[in-house]
Tab-separated table of C-alpha atoms in Angstrom:
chain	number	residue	atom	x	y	z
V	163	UNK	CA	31.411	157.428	87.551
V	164	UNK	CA	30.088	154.785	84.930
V	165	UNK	CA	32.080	155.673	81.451
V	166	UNK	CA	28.707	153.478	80.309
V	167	UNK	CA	25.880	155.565	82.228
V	168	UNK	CA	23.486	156.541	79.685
V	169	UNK	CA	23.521	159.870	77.884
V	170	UNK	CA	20.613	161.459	76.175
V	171	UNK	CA	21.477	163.929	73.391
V	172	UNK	CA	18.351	165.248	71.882
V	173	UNK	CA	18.676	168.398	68.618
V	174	UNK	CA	16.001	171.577	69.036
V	175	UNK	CA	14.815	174.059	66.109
V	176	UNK	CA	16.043	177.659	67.509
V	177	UNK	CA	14.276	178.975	63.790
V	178	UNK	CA	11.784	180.380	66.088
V	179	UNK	CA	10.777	182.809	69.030
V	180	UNK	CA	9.120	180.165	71.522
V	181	UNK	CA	5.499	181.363	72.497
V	182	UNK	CA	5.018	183.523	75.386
V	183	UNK	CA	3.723	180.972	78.130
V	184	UNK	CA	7.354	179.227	77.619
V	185	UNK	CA	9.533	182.134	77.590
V	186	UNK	CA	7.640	182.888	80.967
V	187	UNK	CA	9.785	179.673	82.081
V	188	UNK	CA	13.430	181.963	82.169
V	189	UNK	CA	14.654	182.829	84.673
V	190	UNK	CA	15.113	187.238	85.485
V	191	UNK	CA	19.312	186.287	84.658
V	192	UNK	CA	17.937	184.471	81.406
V	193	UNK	CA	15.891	187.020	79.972
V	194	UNK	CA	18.285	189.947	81.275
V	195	UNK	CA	21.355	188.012	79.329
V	196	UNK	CA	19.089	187.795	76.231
V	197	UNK	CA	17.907	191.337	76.439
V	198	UNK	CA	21.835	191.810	75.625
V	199	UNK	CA	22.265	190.800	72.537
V	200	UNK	CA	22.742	193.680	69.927
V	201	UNK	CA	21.527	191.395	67.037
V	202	UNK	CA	17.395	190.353	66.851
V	203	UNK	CA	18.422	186.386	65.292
V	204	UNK	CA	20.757	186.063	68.463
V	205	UNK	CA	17.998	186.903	70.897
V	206	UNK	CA	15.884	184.529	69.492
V	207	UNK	CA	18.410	182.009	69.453
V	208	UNK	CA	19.487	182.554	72.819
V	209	UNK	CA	15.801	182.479	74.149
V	210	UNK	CA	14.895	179.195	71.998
V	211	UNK	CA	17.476	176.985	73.174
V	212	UNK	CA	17.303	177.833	77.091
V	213	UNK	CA	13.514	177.606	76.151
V	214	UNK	CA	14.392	173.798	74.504
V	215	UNK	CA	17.118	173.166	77.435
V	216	UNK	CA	14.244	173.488	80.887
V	217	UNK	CA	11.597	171.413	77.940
V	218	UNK	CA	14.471	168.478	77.931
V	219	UNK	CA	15.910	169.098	81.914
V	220	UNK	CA	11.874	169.176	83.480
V	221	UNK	CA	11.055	165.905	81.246
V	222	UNK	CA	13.438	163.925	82.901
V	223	UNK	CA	13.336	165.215	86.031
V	224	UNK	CA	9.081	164.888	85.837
V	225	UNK	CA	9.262	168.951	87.148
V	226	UNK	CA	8.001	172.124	86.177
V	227	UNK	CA	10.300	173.740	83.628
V	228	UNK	CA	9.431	177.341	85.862
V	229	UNK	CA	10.996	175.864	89.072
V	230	UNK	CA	14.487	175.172	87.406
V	231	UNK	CA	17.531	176.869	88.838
V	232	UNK	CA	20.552	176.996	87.792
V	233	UNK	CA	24.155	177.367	89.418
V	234	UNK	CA	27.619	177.860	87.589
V	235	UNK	CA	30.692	175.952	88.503
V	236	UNK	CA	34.454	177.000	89.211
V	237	UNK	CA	34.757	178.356	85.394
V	238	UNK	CA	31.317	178.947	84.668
V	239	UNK	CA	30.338	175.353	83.624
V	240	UNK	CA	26.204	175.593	84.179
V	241	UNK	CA	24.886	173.122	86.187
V	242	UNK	CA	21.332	172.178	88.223
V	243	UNK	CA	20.672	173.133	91.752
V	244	UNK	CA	20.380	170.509	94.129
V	245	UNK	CA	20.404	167.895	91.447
V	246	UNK	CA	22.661	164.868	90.215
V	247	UNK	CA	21.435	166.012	87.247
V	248	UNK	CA	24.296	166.908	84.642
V	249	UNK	CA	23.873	168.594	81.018
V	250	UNK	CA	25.615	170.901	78.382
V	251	UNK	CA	23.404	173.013	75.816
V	252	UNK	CA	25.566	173.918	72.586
V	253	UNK	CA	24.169	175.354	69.505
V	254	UNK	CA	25.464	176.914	65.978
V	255	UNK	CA	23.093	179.082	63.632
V	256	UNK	CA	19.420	177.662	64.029
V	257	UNK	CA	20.483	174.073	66.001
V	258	UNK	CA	20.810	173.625	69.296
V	259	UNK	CA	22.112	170.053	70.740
V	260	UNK	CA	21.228	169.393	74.336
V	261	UNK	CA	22.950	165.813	76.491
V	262	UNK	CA	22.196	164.735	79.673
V	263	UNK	CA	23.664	162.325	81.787
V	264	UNK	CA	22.944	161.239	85.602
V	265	UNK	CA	26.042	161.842	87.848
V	266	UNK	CA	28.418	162.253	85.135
V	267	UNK	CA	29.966	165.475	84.278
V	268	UNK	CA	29.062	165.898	79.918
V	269	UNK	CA	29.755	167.819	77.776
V	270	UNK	CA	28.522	168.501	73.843
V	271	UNK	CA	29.428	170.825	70.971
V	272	UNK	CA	27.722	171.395	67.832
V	273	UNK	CA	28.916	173.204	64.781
V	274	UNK	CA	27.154	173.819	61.121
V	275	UNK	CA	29.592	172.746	58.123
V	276	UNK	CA	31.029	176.282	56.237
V	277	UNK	CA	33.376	177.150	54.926
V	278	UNK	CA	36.946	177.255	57.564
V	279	UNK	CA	39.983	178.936	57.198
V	280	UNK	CA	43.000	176.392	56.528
V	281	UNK	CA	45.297	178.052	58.815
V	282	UNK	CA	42.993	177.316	62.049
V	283	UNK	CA	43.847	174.119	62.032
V	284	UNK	CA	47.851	175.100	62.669
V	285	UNK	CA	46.250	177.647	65.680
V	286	UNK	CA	43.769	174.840	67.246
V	287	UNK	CA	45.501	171.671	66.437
V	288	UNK	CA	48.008	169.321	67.440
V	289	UNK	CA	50.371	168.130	64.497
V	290	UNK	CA	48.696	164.487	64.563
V	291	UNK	CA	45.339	166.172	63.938
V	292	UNK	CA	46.492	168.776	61.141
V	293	UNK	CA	48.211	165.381	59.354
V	294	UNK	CA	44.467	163.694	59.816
V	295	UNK	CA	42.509	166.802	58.466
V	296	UNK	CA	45.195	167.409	55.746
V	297	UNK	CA	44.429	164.286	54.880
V	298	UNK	CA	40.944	164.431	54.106
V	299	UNK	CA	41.172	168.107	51.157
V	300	UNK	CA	37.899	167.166	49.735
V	301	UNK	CA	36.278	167.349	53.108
V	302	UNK	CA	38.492	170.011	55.174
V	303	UNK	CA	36.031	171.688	56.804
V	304	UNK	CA	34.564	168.571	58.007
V	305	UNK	CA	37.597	166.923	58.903
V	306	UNK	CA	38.376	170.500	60.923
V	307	UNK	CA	35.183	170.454	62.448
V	308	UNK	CA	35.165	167.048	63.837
V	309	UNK	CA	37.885	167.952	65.183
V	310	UNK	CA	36.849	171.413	66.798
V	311	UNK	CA	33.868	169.804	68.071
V	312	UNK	CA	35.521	166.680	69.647
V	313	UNK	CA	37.759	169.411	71.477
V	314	UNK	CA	35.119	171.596	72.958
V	315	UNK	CA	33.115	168.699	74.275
V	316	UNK	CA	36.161	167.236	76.074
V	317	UNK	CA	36.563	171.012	77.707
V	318	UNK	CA	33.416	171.466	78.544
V	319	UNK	CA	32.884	168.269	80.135
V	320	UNK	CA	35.620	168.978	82.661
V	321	UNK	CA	34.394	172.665	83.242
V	322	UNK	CA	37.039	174.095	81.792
V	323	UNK	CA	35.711	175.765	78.590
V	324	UNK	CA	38.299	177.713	76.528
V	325	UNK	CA	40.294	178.143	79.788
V	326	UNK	CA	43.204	175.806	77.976
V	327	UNK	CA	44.286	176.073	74.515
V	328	UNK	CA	42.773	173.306	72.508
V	329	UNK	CA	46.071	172.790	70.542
V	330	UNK	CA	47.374	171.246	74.165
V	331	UNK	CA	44.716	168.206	74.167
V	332	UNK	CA	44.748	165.528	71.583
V	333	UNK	CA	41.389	164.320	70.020
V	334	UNK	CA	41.756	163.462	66.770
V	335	UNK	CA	39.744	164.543	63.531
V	336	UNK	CA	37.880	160.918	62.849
V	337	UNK	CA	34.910	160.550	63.557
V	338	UNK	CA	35.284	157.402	66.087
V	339	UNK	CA	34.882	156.989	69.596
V	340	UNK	CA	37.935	157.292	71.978
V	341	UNK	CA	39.130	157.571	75.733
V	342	UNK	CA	40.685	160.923	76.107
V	343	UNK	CA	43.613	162.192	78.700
V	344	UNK	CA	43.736	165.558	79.327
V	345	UNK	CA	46.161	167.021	81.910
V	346	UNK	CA	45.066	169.445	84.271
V	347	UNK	CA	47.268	171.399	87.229
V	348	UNK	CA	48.169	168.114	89.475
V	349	UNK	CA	46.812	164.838	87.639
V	350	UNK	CA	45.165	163.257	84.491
V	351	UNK	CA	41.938	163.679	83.829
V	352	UNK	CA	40.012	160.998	81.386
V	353	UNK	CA	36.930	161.291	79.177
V	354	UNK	CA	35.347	159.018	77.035
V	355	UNK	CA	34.417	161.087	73.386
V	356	UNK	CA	31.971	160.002	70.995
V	357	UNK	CA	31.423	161.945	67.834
V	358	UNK	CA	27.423	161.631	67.104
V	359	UNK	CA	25.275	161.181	64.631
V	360	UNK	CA	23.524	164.700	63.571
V	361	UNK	CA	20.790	166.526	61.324
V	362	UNK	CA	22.163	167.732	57.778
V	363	UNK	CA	25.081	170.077	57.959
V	364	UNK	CA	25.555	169.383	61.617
V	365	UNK	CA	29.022	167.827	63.092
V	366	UNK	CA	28.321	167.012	66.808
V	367	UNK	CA	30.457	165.576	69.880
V	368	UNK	CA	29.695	164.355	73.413
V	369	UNK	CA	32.483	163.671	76.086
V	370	UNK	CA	31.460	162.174	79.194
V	371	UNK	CA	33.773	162.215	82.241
V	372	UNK	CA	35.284	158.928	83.570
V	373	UNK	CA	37.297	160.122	86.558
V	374	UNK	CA	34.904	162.005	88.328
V	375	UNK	CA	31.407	163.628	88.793
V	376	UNK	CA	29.242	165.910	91.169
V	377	UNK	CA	30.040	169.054	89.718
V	378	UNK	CA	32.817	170.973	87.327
V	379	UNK	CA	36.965	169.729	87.988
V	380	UNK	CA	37.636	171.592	90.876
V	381	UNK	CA	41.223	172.800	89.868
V	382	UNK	CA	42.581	175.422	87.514
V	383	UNK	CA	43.169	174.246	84.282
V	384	UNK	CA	46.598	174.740	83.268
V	385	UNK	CA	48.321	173.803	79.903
V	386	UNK	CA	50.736	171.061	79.775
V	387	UNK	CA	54.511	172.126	78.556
């Protein structure tokens, strides 16, 4: 992998249902997951961005947003069938972010500023962090949020999702751009992490794999001691 192969991270309005003609894009797994959801708002949301997520995947693959399918990884990680194609859809309330890279694993998490509970930083973050966001008591949530954000991007780049307690990876709650280590099961694992530029009330971060690419980390995450 390139740690400077391009990423494209585009933002997508999930304020409303998409028209019909689009929806017809989903796949029968798509629109069964969204028929799922208890509350109306998540439906739509749910719909919108996958809607948003073949619009961004078929324009840079030049392909009909119908003929997309999908695959899942070792832990779930989505990915693109037969394509070196790699992407991560996040979204919070009516925003969804979208990046795509070529051959490198990515992955992106959005989150809307509100109010947080002070005590999830002790849960979520290492003691470097919680000194960083304690740091900043005019802009706590923010601070917290970076650093939430800057977590679940690393995590989902590498597959792994919430399958390892964030508290066990170190990030930091700036807003710069670093090179990550995480530890997995038998080696290190590094990402570059960039937290982005974003639409009002949005805090948004995009890791990108250096280490490896051509699909999710194929071990079991496992904490480090």
């Amino acid at each position: 992998m390139n740690a400077s192969s391009p990423c494209s991270l585009s933002y997508a309005s999930l304020r409303d249902e998409p028209p019909q003609d689009q929806l017809d894009w989903l796949s029968e797994d798509e629109r069964a997951r969204a028929s799922r959801f208890v509350l109306e708002r998540d439906r739509r949301r749910y719909l919108a961005a996958h809607v948003a997520l073949r619009k961004v995947l078929a324009t840079q693959l030049g392909s009909d947003p119908a003929r997309l399918a999908f695959e899942t990884g070792p832990f779930g990680k989505p990915r693109l069938r037969g394509s070196r194609l790699r992407f991560s859809l996040s979204h919070s309330e009516d925003l969804a972010a979208i990046a795509v890279t070529q051959d490198t694993e990515v992955g992106v998490d959005v989150e809307m500023l509100r109010e947080v509970d002070r005590t999830l930083a002790v849960q979520v973050c290492t003691a470097d962090e919680q000194r960083q966001i304690d740091a900043e008591p005019a802009h706590h949530a923010r601070a917290f949020l970076t650093c939430w954000t800057r977590k679940e991007a690393c995590l989902k780049a590498l597959g792994w999702g919430l399958n390892v307690e964030p508290a066990t990876i170190t990030v930091g709650a700036r807003a710069d751009t670093a090179n990550v280590e995480i530890r997995g099961d038998r080696r290190l694992f590094r990402v570059t992490l960039q937290s982005m530029p974003a639409p009002a009330r949005a805090v948004v971060a995009v890791a990108r794999c250096i280490d490896q690419s051509h699909g999710s980390v194929p071990m079991p995450p496992v904490c480090p001691a």
